[in-house]
PDB file of N, CA and C in Angstrom:
ATOM      1  N   MET A   1      56.321 -11.437 104.494  1.00  0.00           N
ATOM      2  CA  MET A   1      56.879 -10.123 104.715  1.00  0.00           C
ATOM      3  C   MET A   1      55.854  -9.066 104.312  1.00  0.00           C
ATOM      4  N   THR A   2      55.765  -8.030 105.101  1.00  0.00           N
ATOM      5  CA  THR A   2      54.904  -6.903 104.786  1.00  0.00           C
ATOM      6  C   THR A   2      55.770  -5.790 104.227  1.00  0.00           C
ATOM      7  N   GLU A   3      55.295  -5.182 103.142  1.00  0.00           N
ATOM      8  CA  GLU A   3      56.053  -4.136 102.461  1.00  0.00           C
ATOM      9  C   GLU A   3      55.134  -2.961 102.171  1.00  0.00           C
ATOM     10  N   VAL A   4      55.646  -1.758 102.402  1.00  0.00           N
ATOM     11  CA  VAL A   4      54.923  -0.520 102.111  1.00  0.00           C
ATOM     12  C   VAL A   4      55.771   0.274 101.129  1.00  0.00           C
ATOM     13  N   ILE A   5      55.171   0.619  99.978  1.00  0.00           N
ATOM     14  CA  ILE A   5      55.903   1.364  98.957  1.00  0.00           C
ATOM     15  C   ILE A   5      55.196   2.696  98.733  1.00  0.00           C
ATOM     16  N   LEU A   6      55.943   3.782  98.903  1.00  0.00           N
ATOM     17  CA  LEU A   6      55.431   5.126  98.641  1.00  0.00           C
ATOM     18  C   LEU A   6      55.971   5.564  97.285  1.00  0.00           C
ATOM     19  N   PHE A   7      55.074   5.817  96.339  1.00  0.00           N
ATOM     20  CA  PHE A   7      55.450   6.306  95.015  1.00  0.00           C
ATOM     21  C   PHE A   7      55.307   7.824  95.010  1.00  0.00           C
ATOM     22  N   THR A   8      56.382   8.505  94.622  1.00  0.00           N
ATOM     23  CA  THR A   8      56.426   9.963  94.657  1.00  0.00           C
ATOM     24  C   THR A   8      57.044  10.491  93.361  1.00  0.00           C
ATOM     25  N   GLN A   9      57.129  11.812  93.283  1.00  0.00           N
ATOM     26  CA  GLN A   9      57.939  12.469  92.267  1.00  0.00           C
ATOM     27  C   GLN A   9      58.382  13.804  92.832  1.00  0.00           C
ATOM     28  N   GLU A  10      59.501  14.283  92.336  1.00  0.00           N
ATOM     29  CA  GLU A  10      60.151  15.458  92.907  1.00  0.00           C
ATOM     30  C   GLU A  10      59.251  16.694  92.907  1.00  0.00           C
ATOM     31  N   THR A  11      58.438  16.864  91.892  1.00  0.00           N
ATOM     32  CA  THR A  11      57.610  18.068  91.747  1.00  0.00           C
ATOM     33  C   THR A  11      56.255  17.959  92.442  1.00  0.00           C
ATOM     34  N   CYS A  12      56.050  16.943  93.220  1.00  0.00           N
ATOM     35  CA  CYS A  12      54.753  16.670  93.846  1.00  0.00           C
ATOM     36  C   CYS A  12      54.703  17.240  95.264  1.00  0.00           C
ATOM     37  N   GLY A  13      53.940  18.326  95.449  1.00  0.00           N
ATOM     38  CA  GLY A  13      53.792  18.923  96.774  1.00  0.00           C
ATOM     39  C   GLY A  13      53.081  18.010  97.756  1.00  0.00           C
ATOM     40  N   ALA A  14      52.087  17.274  97.267  1.00  0.00           N
ATOM     41  CA  ALA A  14      51.352  16.344  98.129  1.00  0.00           C
ATOM     42  C   ALA A  14      52.260  15.220  98.619  1.00  0.00           C
ATOM     43  N   CYS A  15      53.268  14.882  97.828  1.00  0.00           N
ATOM     44  CA  CYS A  15      54.223  13.834  98.227  1.00  0.00           C
ATOM     45  C   CYS A  15      55.020  14.279  99.449  1.00  0.00           C
ATOM     46  N   ALA A  16      55.408  15.551  99.464  1.00  0.00           N
ATOM     47  CA  ALA A  16      56.134  16.088 100.619  1.00  0.00           C
ATOM     48  C   ALA A  16      55.254  16.029 101.864  1.00  0.00           C
ATOM     49  N   THR A  17      53.982  16.344 101.698  1.00  0.00           N
ATOM     50  CA  THR A  17      53.034  16.264 102.814  1.00  0.00           C
ATOM     51  C   THR A  17      52.924  14.825 103.307  1.00  0.00           C
ATOM     52  N   GLN A  18      52.847  13.872 102.378  1.00  0.00           N
ATOM     53  CA  GLN A  18      52.731  12.471 102.768  1.00  0.00           C
ATOM     54  C   GLN A  18      53.981  12.000 103.491  1.00  0.00           C
ATOM     55  N   ARG A  19      55.150  12.433 103.030  1.00  0.00           N
ATOM     56  CA  ARG A  19      56.398  12.070 103.720  1.00  0.00           C
ATOM     57  C   ARG A  19      56.369  12.547 105.167  1.00  0.00           C
ATOM     58  N   GLN A  20      55.863  13.778 105.399  1.00  0.00           N
ATOM     59  CA  GLN A  20      55.773  14.314 106.765  1.00  0.00           C
ATOM     60  C   GLN A  20      54.836  13.456 107.608  1.00  0.00           C
ATOM     61  N   LYS A  21      53.709  13.062 107.036  1.00  0.00           N
ATOM     62  CA  LYS A  21      52.754  12.232 107.771  1.00  0.00           C
ATOM     63  C   LYS A  21      53.354  10.860 108.100  1.00  0.00           C
ATOM     64  N   ASN A  22      54.232  10.368 107.239  1.00  0.00           N
ATOM     65  CA  ASN A  22      54.833   9.046 107.433  1.00  0.00           C
ATOM     66  C   ASN A  22      56.056   9.072 108.342  1.00  0.00           C
ATOM     67  N   GLU A  23      56.537  10.255 108.661  1.00  0.00           N
ATOM     68  CA  GLU A  23      57.796  10.382 109.400  1.00  0.00           C
ATOM     69  C   GLU A  23      57.787   9.546 110.681  1.00  0.00           C
ATOM     70  N   GLY A  24      58.788   8.687 110.811  1.00  0.00           N
ATOM     71  CA  GLY A  24      58.937   7.857 112.010  1.00  0.00           C
ATOM     72  C   GLY A  24      58.130   6.576 112.010  1.00  0.00           C
ATOM     73  N   ILE A  25      57.337   6.355 110.974  1.00  0.00           N
ATOM     74  CA  ILE A  25      56.479   5.165 110.968  1.00  0.00           C
ATOM     75  C   ILE A  25      57.300   3.878 110.906  1.00  0.00           C
ATOM     76  N   GLU A  26      58.498   3.968 110.317  1.00  0.00           N
ATOM     77  CA  GLU A  26      59.376   2.791 110.257  1.00  0.00           C
ATOM     78  C   GLU A  26      59.750   2.309 111.658  1.00  0.00           C
ATOM     79  N   ASP A  27      59.863   3.250 112.594  1.00  0.00           N
ATOM     80  CA  ASP A  27      60.201   2.891 113.972  1.00  0.00           C
ATOM     81  C   ASP A  27      59.064   2.129 114.654  1.00  0.00           C
ATOM     82  N   GLU A  28      57.832   2.457 114.288  1.00  0.00           N
ATOM     83  CA  GLU A  28      56.673   1.792 114.878  1.00  0.00           C
ATOM     84  C   GLU A  28      56.481   0.380 114.329  1.00  0.00           C
ATOM     85  N   PHE A  29      56.916   0.184 113.090  1.00  0.00           N
ATOM     86  CA  PHE A  29      56.750  -1.109 112.420  1.00  0.00           C
ATOM     87  C   PHE A  29      58.114  -1.595 111.937  1.00  0.00           C
ATOM     88  N   SER A  30      58.962  -1.965 112.869  1.00  0.00           N
ATOM     89  CA  SER A  30      60.337  -2.340 112.531  1.00  0.00           C
ATOM     90  C   SER A  30      60.405  -3.630 111.714  1.00  0.00           C
ATOM     91  N   ASP A  31      59.340  -4.422 111.721  1.00  0.00           N
ATOM     92  CA  ASP A  31      59.322  -5.678 110.971  1.00  0.00           C
ATOM     93  C   ASP A  31      58.725  -5.520 109.572  1.00  0.00           C
ATOM     94  N   VAL A  32      58.475  -4.282 109.160  1.00  0.00           N
ATOM     95  CA  VAL A  32      57.895  -3.985 107.853  1.00  0.00           C
ATOM     96  C   VAL A  32      58.956  -3.291 106.996  1.00  0.00           C
ATOM     97  N   GLU A  33      59.009  -3.670 105.723  1.00  0.00           N
ATOM     98  CA  GLU A  33      59.955  -3.033 104.802  1.00  0.00           C
ATOM     99  C   GLU A  33      59.276  -1.823 104.160  1.00  0.00           C
ATOM    100  N   PHE A  34      59.922  -0.665 104.263  1.00  0.00           N
ATOM    101  CA  PHE A  34      59.416   0.566 103.665  1.00  0.00           C
ATOM    102  C   PHE A  34      60.344   0.980 102.536  1.00  0.00           C
ATOM    103  N   ARG A  35      59.749   1.350 101.401  1.00  0.00           N
ATOM    104  CA  ARG A  35      60.527   1.842 100.259  1.00  0.00           C
ATOM    105  C   ARG A  35      59.840   3.073  99.687  1.00  0.00           C
ATOM    106  N   GLU A  36      60.644   3.924  99.055  1.00  0.00           N
ATOM    107  CA  GLU A  36      60.110   5.061  98.325  1.00  0.00           C
ATOM    108  C   GLU A  36      60.621   4.981  96.901  1.00  0.00           C
ATOM    109  N   VAL A  37      59.715   5.158  95.943  1.00  0.00           N
ATOM    110  CA  VAL A  37      60.053   5.076  94.534  1.00  0.00           C
ATOM    111  C   VAL A  37      59.647   6.380  93.860  1.00  0.00           C
ATOM    112  N   ASP A  38      60.606   7.042  93.228  1.00  0.00           N
ATOM    113  CA  ASP A  38      60.329   8.240  92.435  1.00  0.00           C
ATOM    114  C   ASP A  38      59.915   7.768  91.047  1.00  0.00           C
ATOM    115  N   ILE A  39      58.675   8.043  90.649  1.00  0.00           N
ATOM    116  CA  ILE A  39      58.165   7.487  89.394  1.00  0.00           C
ATOM    117  C   ILE A  39      58.831   8.095  88.160  1.00  0.00           C
ATOM    118  N   GLN A  40      59.496   9.233  88.321  1.00  0.00           N
ATOM    119  CA  GLN A  40      60.207   9.818  87.181  1.00  0.00           C
ATOM    120  C   GLN A  40      61.580   9.164  87.006  1.00  0.00           C
ATOM    121  N   ARG A  41      62.251   8.877  88.093  1.00  0.00           N
ATOM    122  CA  ARG A  41      63.568   8.232  88.026  1.00  0.00           C
ATOM    123  C   ARG A  41      63.471   6.725  87.847  1.00  0.00           C
ATOM    124  N   ASP A  42      62.446   6.122  88.436  1.00  0.00           N
ATOM    125  CA  ASP A  42      62.275   4.666  88.399  1.00  0.00           C
ATOM    126  C   ASP A  42      60.989   4.309  87.658  1.00  0.00           C
ATOM    127  N   LEU A  43      60.894   4.770  86.427  1.00  0.00           N
ATOM    128  CA  LEU A  43      59.686   4.587  85.623  1.00  0.00           C
ATOM    129  C   LEU A  43      59.321   3.110  85.458  1.00  0.00           C
ATOM    130  N   GLU A  44      60.321   2.255  85.287  1.00  0.00           N
ATOM    131  CA  GLU A  44      60.050   0.824  85.097  1.00  0.00           C
ATOM    132  C   GLU A  44      59.360   0.217  86.318  1.00  0.00           C
ATOM    133  N   ILE A  45      59.794   0.619  87.497  1.00  0.00           N
ATOM    134  CA  ILE A  45      59.176   0.093  88.725  1.00  0.00           C
ATOM    135  C   ILE A  45      57.742   0.594  88.836  1.00  0.00           C
ATOM    136  N   ALA A  46      57.530   1.880  88.550  1.00  0.00           N
ATOM    137  CA  ALA A  46      56.174   2.439  88.584  1.00  0.00           C
ATOM    138  C   ALA A  46      55.263   1.702  87.608  1.00  0.00           C
ATOM    139  N   GLU A  47      55.761   1.435  86.415  1.00  0.00           N
ATOM    140  CA  GLU A  47      54.965   0.708  85.419  1.00  0.00           C
ATOM    141  C   GLU A  47      54.687  -0.719  85.871  1.00  0.00           C
ATOM    142  N   GLU A  48      55.683  -1.349  86.477  1.00  0.00           N
ATOM    143  CA  GLU A  48      55.513  -2.717  86.973  1.00  0.00           C
ATOM    144  C   GLU A  48      54.353  -2.801  87.960  1.00  0.00           C
ATOM    145  N   TYR A  49      54.220  -1.780  88.807  1.00  0.00           N
ATOM    146  CA  TYR A  49      53.146  -1.752  89.808  1.00  0.00           C
ATOM    147  C   TYR A  49      51.886  -1.049  89.311  1.00  0.00           C
ATOM    148  N   GLY A  50      51.914  -0.510  88.102  1.00  0.00           N
ATOM    149  CA  GLY A  50      50.739   0.159  87.542  1.00  0.00           C
ATOM    150  C   GLY A  50      50.446   1.499  88.177  1.00  0.00           C
ATOM    151  N   VAL A  51      51.474   2.183  88.677  1.00  0.00           N
ATOM    152  CA  VAL A  51      51.283   3.460  89.365  1.00  0.00           C
ATOM    153  C   VAL A  51      51.504   4.609  88.385  1.00  0.00           C
ATOM    154  N   ARG A  52      50.529   5.537  88.338  1.00  0.00           N
ATOM    155  CA  ARG A  52      50.622   6.690  87.458  1.00  0.00           C
ATOM    156  C   ARG A  52      50.443   8.006  88.201  1.00  0.00           C
ATOM    157  N   LYS A  53      49.885   7.949  89.403  1.00  0.00           N
ATOM    158  CA  LYS A  53      49.611   9.169  90.176  1.00  0.00           C
ATOM    159  C   LYS A  53      50.416   9.147  91.464  1.00  0.00           C
ATOM    160  N   THR A  54      50.742  10.361  91.938  1.00  0.00           N
ATOM    161  CA  THR A  54      51.476  10.462  93.199  1.00  0.00           C
ATOM    162  C   THR A  54      50.781  11.452  94.117  1.00  0.00           C
ATOM    163  N   PRO A  55      50.878  11.259  95.410  1.00  0.00           N
ATOM    164  CA  PRO A  55      51.478  10.089  96.051  1.00  0.00           C
ATOM    165  C   PRO A  55      50.555   8.878  95.967  1.00  0.00           C
ATOM    166  N   THR A  56      51.145   7.730  95.826  1.00  0.00           N
ATOM    167  CA  THR A  56      50.433   6.456  95.899  1.00  0.00           C
ATOM    168  C   THR A  56      51.190   5.576  96.881  1.00  0.00           C
ATOM    169  N   ILE A  57      50.445   4.922  97.758  1.00  0.00           N
ATOM    170  CA  ILE A  57      51.038   3.974  98.696  1.00  0.00           C
ATOM    171  C   ILE A  57      50.432   2.607  98.420  1.00  0.00           C
ATOM    172  N   LEU A  58      51.306   1.633  98.226  1.00  0.00           N
ATOM    173  CA  LEU A  58      50.883   0.242  98.060  1.00  0.00           C
ATOM    174  C   LEU A  58      51.367  -0.554  99.254  1.00  0.00           C
ATOM    175  N   ILE A  59      50.509  -1.428  99.739  1.00  0.00           N
ATOM    176  CA  ILE A  59      50.861  -2.297 100.862  1.00  0.00           C
ATOM    177  C   ILE A  59      50.733  -3.744 100.385  1.00  0.00           C
ATOM    178  N   HIS A  60      51.814  -4.501 100.579  1.00  0.00           N
ATOM    179  CA  HIS A  60      51.850  -5.904 100.188  1.00  0.00           C
ATOM    180  C   HIS A  60      52.085  -6.784 101.413  1.00  0.00           C
ATOM    181  N   ALA A  61      51.435  -7.936 101.413  1.00  0.00           N
ATOM    182  CA  ALA A  61      51.670  -8.961 102.426  1.00  0.00           C
ATOM    183  C   ALA A  61      52.043 -10.233 101.687  1.00  0.00           C
ATOM    184  N   ASP A  62      53.242 -10.708 101.920  1.00  0.00           N
ATOM    185  CA  ASP A  62      53.740 -11.911 101.260  1.00  0.00           C
ATOM    186  C   ASP A  62      53.621 -11.817  99.738  1.00  0.00           C
ATOM    187  N   GLY A  63      53.943 -10.636  99.195  1.00  0.00           N
ATOM    188  CA  GLY A  63      53.954 -10.438  97.752  1.00  0.00           C
ATOM    189  C   GLY A  63      52.602 -10.157  97.120  1.00  0.00           C
ATOM    190  N   VAL A  64      51.557 -10.104  97.926  1.00  0.00           N
ATOM    191  CA  VAL A  64      50.210  -9.854  97.419  1.00  0.00           C
ATOM    192  C   VAL A  64      49.768  -8.455  97.833  1.00  0.00           C
ATOM    193  N   ARG A  65      49.299  -7.663  96.871  1.00  0.00           N
ATOM    194  CA  ARG A  65      48.809  -6.324  97.196  1.00  0.00           C
ATOM    195  C   ARG A  65      47.532  -6.449  98.011  1.00  0.00           C
ATOM    196  N   VAL A  66      47.553  -5.861  99.206  1.00  0.00           N
ATOM    197  CA  VAL A  66      46.390  -5.940 100.089  1.00  0.00           C
ATOM    198  C   VAL A  66      45.733  -4.587 100.307  1.00  0.00           C
ATOM    199  N   ASP A  67      46.426  -3.502  99.930  1.00  0.00           N
ATOM    200  CA  ASP A  67      45.821  -2.172 100.079  1.00  0.00           C
ATOM    201  C   ASP A  67      46.525  -1.183  99.169  1.00  0.00           C
ATOM    202  N   GLU A  68      45.801  -0.122  98.830  1.00  0.00           N
ATOM    203  CA  GLU A  68      46.326   0.919  97.956  1.00  0.00           C
ATOM    204  C   GLU A  68      45.684   2.251  98.332  1.00  0.00           C
ATOM    205  N   PHE A  69      46.511   3.274  98.422  1.00  0.00           N
ATOM    206  CA  PHE A  69      46.029   4.628  98.697  1.00  0.00           C
ATOM    207  C   PHE A  69      46.569   5.548  97.613  1.00  0.00           C
ATOM    208  N   ILE A  70      45.681   6.295  96.981  1.00  0.00           N
ATOM    209  CA  ILE A  70      46.083   7.285  95.990  1.00  0.00           C
ATOM    210  C   ILE A  70      45.739   8.654  96.568  1.00  0.00           C
ATOM    211  N   GLY A  71      46.740   9.524  96.645  1.00  0.00           N
ATOM    212  CA  GLY A  71      46.554  10.813  97.299  1.00  0.00           C
ATOM    213  C   GLY A  71      47.038  10.728  98.739  1.00  0.00           C
ATOM    214  N   ILE A  72      46.842  11.808  99.454  1.00  0.00           N
ATOM    215  CA  ILE A  72      47.312  11.874 100.839  1.00  0.00           C
ATOM    216  C   ILE A  72      46.435  10.997 101.731  1.00  0.00           C
ATOM    217  N   VAL A  73      47.082  10.180 102.550  1.00  0.00           N
ATOM    218  CA  VAL A  73      46.380   9.314 103.497  1.00  0.00           C
ATOM    219  C   VAL A  73      46.795   9.716 104.912  1.00  0.00           C
ATOM    220  N   GLU A  74      45.834   9.741 105.792  1.00  0.00           N
ATOM    221  CA  GLU A  74      46.120  10.106 107.185  1.00  0.00           C
ATOM    222  C   GLU A  74      46.928   9.001 107.862  1.00  0.00           C
ATOM    223  N   ARG A  75      47.744   9.400 108.796  1.00  0.00           N
ATOM    224  CA  ARG A  75      48.663   8.482 109.478  1.00  0.00           C
ATOM    225  C   ARG A  75      47.928   7.316 110.135  1.00  0.00           C
ATOM    226  N   ASP A  76      46.840   7.593 110.843  1.00  0.00           N
ATOM    227  CA  ASP A  76      46.135   6.517 111.544  1.00  0.00           C
ATOM    228  C   ASP A  76      45.528   5.511 110.564  1.00  0.00           C
ATOM    229  N   GLU A  77      45.073   5.985 109.423  1.00  0.00           N
ATOM    230  CA  GLU A  77      44.519   5.090 108.412  1.00  0.00           C
ATOM    231  C   GLU A  77      45.618   4.192 107.818  1.00  0.00           C
ATOM    232  N   LEU A  78      46.782   4.780 107.579  1.00  0.00           N
ATOM    233  CA  LEU A  78      47.911   4.017 107.068  1.00  0.00           C
ATOM    234  C   LEU A  78      48.369   2.981 108.094  1.00  0.00           C
ATOM    235  N   GLU A  79      48.469   3.386 109.343  1.00  0.00           N
ATOM    236  CA  GLU A  79      48.878   2.451 110.398  1.00  0.00           C
ATOM    237  C   GLU A  79      47.911   1.276 110.506  1.00  0.00           C
ATOM    238  N   ALA A  80      46.618   1.566 110.415  1.00  0.00           N
ATOM    239  CA  ALA A  80      45.611   0.497 110.487  1.00  0.00           C
ATOM    240  C   ALA A  80      45.760  -0.463 109.303  1.00  0.00           C
ATOM    241  N   ALA A  81      46.041   0.067 108.119  1.00  0.00           N
ATOM    242  CA  ALA A  81      46.210  -0.773 106.938  1.00  0.00           C
ATOM    243  C   ALA A  81      47.461  -1.644 107.053  1.00  0.00           C
ATOM    244  N   ILE A  82      48.520  -1.087 107.600  1.00  0.00           N
ATOM    245  CA  ILE A  82      49.753  -1.864 107.797  1.00  0.00           C
ATOM    246  C   ILE A  82      49.503  -2.980 108.805  1.00  0.00           C
ATOM    247  N   GLN A  83      48.821  -2.658 109.897  1.00  0.00           N
ATOM    248  CA  GLN A  83      48.515  -3.671 110.908  1.00  0.00           C
ATOM    249  C   GLN A  83      47.657  -4.777 110.312  1.00  0.00           C
ATOM    250  N   GLU A  84      46.688  -4.398 109.493  1.00  0.00           N
ATOM    251  CA  GLU A  84      45.830  -5.382 108.823  1.00  0.00           C
ATOM    252  C   GLU A  84      46.655  -6.267 107.889  1.00  0.00           C
ATOM    253  N   ALA A  85      47.601  -5.676 107.177  1.00  0.00           N
ATOM    254  CA  ALA A  85      48.469  -6.452 106.275  1.00  0.00           C
ATOM    255  C   ALA A  85      49.311  -7.438 107.070  1.00  0.00           C
ATOM    256  N   LYS A  86      49.798  -7.017 108.218  1.00  0.00           N
ATOM    257  CA  LYS A  86      50.587  -7.912 109.060  1.00  0.00           C
ATOM    258  C   LYS A  86      49.734  -9.080 109.548  1.00  0.00           C
ATOM    259  N   THR A  87      48.486  -8.818 109.866  1.00  0.00           N
ATOM    260  CA  THR A  87      47.554  -9.860 110.292  1.00  0.00           C
ATOM    261  C   THR A  87      47.272 -10.809 109.138  1.00  0.00           C
ATOM    262  N   HIS A  88      47.082 -10.242 107.955  1.00  0.00           N
ATOM    263  CA  HIS A  88      46.857 -11.046 106.743  1.00  0.00           C
ATOM    264  C   HIS A  88      48.041 -11.969 106.524  1.00  0.00           C
ATOM    265  N   ARG A  89      49.234 -11.407 106.668  1.00  0.00           N
ATOM    266  CA  ARG A  89      50.456 -12.180 106.477  1.00  0.00           C
ATOM    267  C   ARG A  89      50.519 -13.318 107.486  1.00  0.00           C
ATOM    268  N   SER A  90      50.240 -13.018 108.744  1.00  0.00           N
ATOM    269  CA  SER A  90      50.304 -14.043 109.778  1.00  0.00           C
ATOM    270  C   SER A  90      49.283 -15.133 109.520  1.00  0.00           C
ATOM    271  N   GLY A  91      48.093 -14.742 109.098  1.00  0.00           N
ATOM    272  CA  GLY A  91      47.055 -15.716 108.790  1.00  0.00           C
ATOM    273  C   GLY A  91      47.439 -16.603 107.630  1.00  0.00           C
ATOM    274  N   PHE A  92      48.024 -16.008 106.607  1.00  0.00           N
ATOM    275  CA  PHE A  92      48.468 -16.764 105.438  1.00  0.00           C
ATOM    276  C   PHE A  92      49.557 -17.757 105.827  1.00  0.00           C
ATOM    277  N   ALA A  93      50.524 -17.277 106.595  1.00  0.00           N
ATOM    278  CA  ALA A  93      51.626 -18.147 107.014  1.00  0.00           C
ATOM    279  C   ALA A  93      51.101 -19.317 107.834  1.00  0.00           C
ATOM    280  N   GLN A  94      50.166 -19.071 108.724  1.00  0.00           N
ATOM    281  CA  GLN A  94      49.624 -20.122 109.554  1.00  0.00           C
ATOM    282  C   GLN A  94      48.863 -21.137 108.715  1.00  0.00           C
ATOM    283  N   ARG A  95      48.085 -20.654 107.723  1.00  0.00           N
ATOM    284  CA  ARG A  95      47.363 -21.572 106.843  1.00  0.00           C
ATOM    285  C   ARG A  95      48.343 -22.446 106.068  1.00  0.00           C
ATOM    286  N   LEU A  96      49.450 -21.862 105.660  1.00  0.00           N
ATOM    287  CA  LEU A  96      50.473 -22.616 104.928  1.00  0.00           C
ATOM    288  C   LEU A  96      51.092 -23.689 105.824  1.00  0.00           C
ATOM    289  N   VAL A  97      51.401 -23.328 107.048  1.00  0.00           N
ATOM    290  CA  VAL A  97      51.949 -24.299 108.008  1.00  0.00           C
ATOM    291  C   VAL A  97      50.943 -25.430 108.228  1.00  0.00           C
ATOM    292  N   ASP A  98      49.674 -25.069 108.416  1.00  0.00           N
ATOM    293  CA  ASP A  98      48.638 -26.082 108.641  1.00  0.00           C
ATOM    294  C   ASP A  98      48.524 -27.015 107.441  1.00  0.00           C
ATOM    295  N   LEU A  99      48.614 -26.455 106.243  1.00  0.00           N
ATOM    296  CA  LEU A  99      48.522 -27.245 105.021  1.00  0.00           C
ATOM    297  C   LEU A  99      49.687 -28.223 104.906  1.00  0.00           C
ATOM    298  N   VAL A 100      50.889 -27.760 105.198  1.00  0.00           N
ATOM    299  CA  VAL A 100      52.069 -28.607 105.118  1.00  0.00           C
ATOM    300  C   VAL A 100      52.024 -29.722 106.166  1.00  0.00           C
ATOM    301  N   ARG A 101      51.546 -29.398 107.344  1.00  0.00           N
ATOM    302  CA  ARG A 101      51.484 -30.396 108.420  1.00  0.00           C
ATOM    303  C   ARG A 101      50.360 -31.406 108.203  1.00  0.00           C
ATOM    304  N   GLY A 102      49.392 -31.020 107.377  1.00  0.00           N
ATOM    305  CA  GLY A 102      48.299 -31.944 107.065  1.00  0.00           C
ATOM    306  C   GLY A 102      47.279 -31.927 108.122  1.00  0.00           C
TER     307      GLY A 102
END
């Protein structure tokens, strides 16, 4: 599974800008899980991921962090990173299948 997590906080102007840049991206990647975490309300989750600055975007493929953006990231760069994570995931899954089949 590919997951994209946007870490924000209510007082962060750059976070609002990042949300605008991300608008509708879930529709383009319907097979990707998108979450938003407010680091002030969900401090434990932010600490778990080691996030201290906002906006921060983390991209995971099969539970492994494959990319990280701190600050505002352009839409095309984010889309490319998500696509790369999906490819990483597919490659990992295929290697696992090959390993099991011998």
